[in-house]
């Protein structure tokens, strides 16, 4: 999940014409990697909590993106559910 989130963020920032966003994203990634590595060595429970919170954030964003893509291709309609249950 973390690699997918990082890839999505990189894909969103890379086409931007100014170099500041790419530089800021790279520095942010480096700082986060060093911070989590240091925390994993000295405060492993805190590092695990931060990593878990980041995974939850990425999953929530993924859910939002999937929902938006579905609405984009379905024109805002909700998918029709097919009822295959036997009638009594």
Short mmCIF file of C-alpha atoms in Angstrom, two decimals:
data_model
loop_
_atom_site.label_atom_id
_atom_site.label_comp_id
_atom_site.label_asym_id
_atom_site.label_seq_id
_atom_site.Cartn_x
_atom_site.Cartn_y
_atom_site.Cartn_z
CA UNK A 1 0.00 0.00 0.00
CA UNK A 2 2.81 2.40 0.78
CA UNK A 3 4.49 1.90 -2.57
CA UNK A 4 1.19 2.49 -4.35
CA UNK A 5 0.63 5.72 -2.44
CA UNK A 6 4.13 6.92 -3.15
CA UNK A 7 3.75 6.06 -6.84
CA UNK A 8 0.44 7.89 -7.04
CA UNK A 9 1.88 10.99 -5.37
CA UNK A 10 4.89 10.92 -7.67
CA UNK A 11 2.66 10.53 -10.75
CA UNK A 12 0.54 13.48 -9.64
CA UNK A 13 3.52 15.79 -9.06
CA UNK A 14 5.84 14.82 -11.90
CA UNK A 15 3.91 16.52 -14.75
CA UNK A 16 3.92 19.88 -12.95
CA UNK A 17 6.14 22.37 -14.76
CA UNK A 18 7.77 24.02 -11.75
CA UNK A 19 10.67 22.25 -10.05
CA UNK A 20 9.65 23.26 -6.52
CA UNK A 21 6.97 20.58 -6.11
CA UNK A 22 9.28 17.77 -7.22
CA UNK A 23 12.02 19.03 -4.91
CA UNK A 24 9.63 19.38 -1.98
CA UNK A 25 8.21 15.89 -2.54
CA UNK A 26 11.68 14.34 -2.72
CA UNK A 27 12.82 16.13 0.43
CA UNK A 28 9.63 15.12 2.23
CA UNK A 29 10.13 11.48 1.27
CA UNK A 30 13.75 11.57 2.47
CA UNK A 31 12.88 13.23 5.78
CA UNK A 32 10.04 10.77 6.40
CA UNK A 33 12.27 7.77 5.58
CA UNK A 34 15.06 8.96 7.90
CA UNK A 35 12.60 9.86 10.68
CA UNK A 36 10.81 6.50 10.54
CA UNK A 37 14.13 4.63 10.45
CA UNK A 38 15.37 6.53 13.50
CA UNK A 39 12.07 6.00 15.30
CA UNK A 40 12.10 2.28 14.46
CA UNK A 41 15.46 1.99 16.20
CA UNK A 42 14.64 4.06 19.29
CA UNK A 43 10.84 4.08 19.62
CA UNK A 44 9.52 1.09 17.63
CA UNK A 45 5.93 1.37 18.88
CA UNK A 46 5.71 5.00 17.84
CA UNK A 47 7.20 4.17 14.44
CA UNK A 48 4.70 1.35 14.01
CA UNK A 49 1.82 3.67 14.94
CA UNK A 50 2.95 6.28 12.43
CA UNK A 51 3.38 3.65 9.71
CA UNK A 52 -0.06 2.22 10.47
CA UNK A 53 -1.61 5.70 10.33
CA UNK A 54 0.04 6.30 6.95
CA UNK A 55 -1.29 2.98 5.63
CA UNK A 56 -4.81 3.88 6.80
CA UNK A 57 -4.55 7.29 5.12
CA UNK A 58 -3.44 5.69 1.86
CA UNK A 59 -6.28 3.15 1.98
CA UNK A 60 -8.82 5.92 2.57
CA UNK A 61 -7.39 7.93 -0.32
CA UNK A 62 -7.46 4.82 -2.51
CA UNK A 63 -11.13 4.30 -1.66
CA UNK A 64 -11.85 7.91 -2.59
CA UNK A 65 -9.97 7.64 -5.89
CA UNK A 66 -11.72 4.38 -6.84
CA UNK A 67 -15.10 5.95 -6.08
CA UNK A 68 -14.26 9.00 -8.20
CA UNK A 69 -13.09 6.87 -11.11
CA UNK A 70 -16.26 4.79 -10.97
CA UNK A 71 -18.40 7.93 -11.03
CA UNK A 72 -16.35 9.32 -13.89
CA UNK A 73 -16.90 6.28 -16.09
CA UNK A 74 -20.48 5.62 -15.01
CA UNK A 75 -21.61 9.22 -15.36
CA UNK A 76 -22.47 9.61 -11.67
CA UNK A 77 -24.83 6.61 -11.64
CA UNK A 78 -24.57 3.98 -8.97
CA UNK A 79 -23.85 0.43 -10.16
CA UNK A 80 -26.97 -1.68 -10.56
CA UNK A 81 -27.03 -4.67 -8.27
CA UNK A 82 -28.14 -7.95 -9.78
CA UNK A 83 -30.33 -10.00 -7.50
CA UNK A 84 -29.65 -13.70 -8.10
CA UNK A 85 -31.30 -14.84 -4.90
CA UNK A 86 -34.08 -17.41 -5.34
CA UNK A 87 -37.58 -16.05 -4.83
CA UNK A 88 -39.78 -17.70 -2.21
#
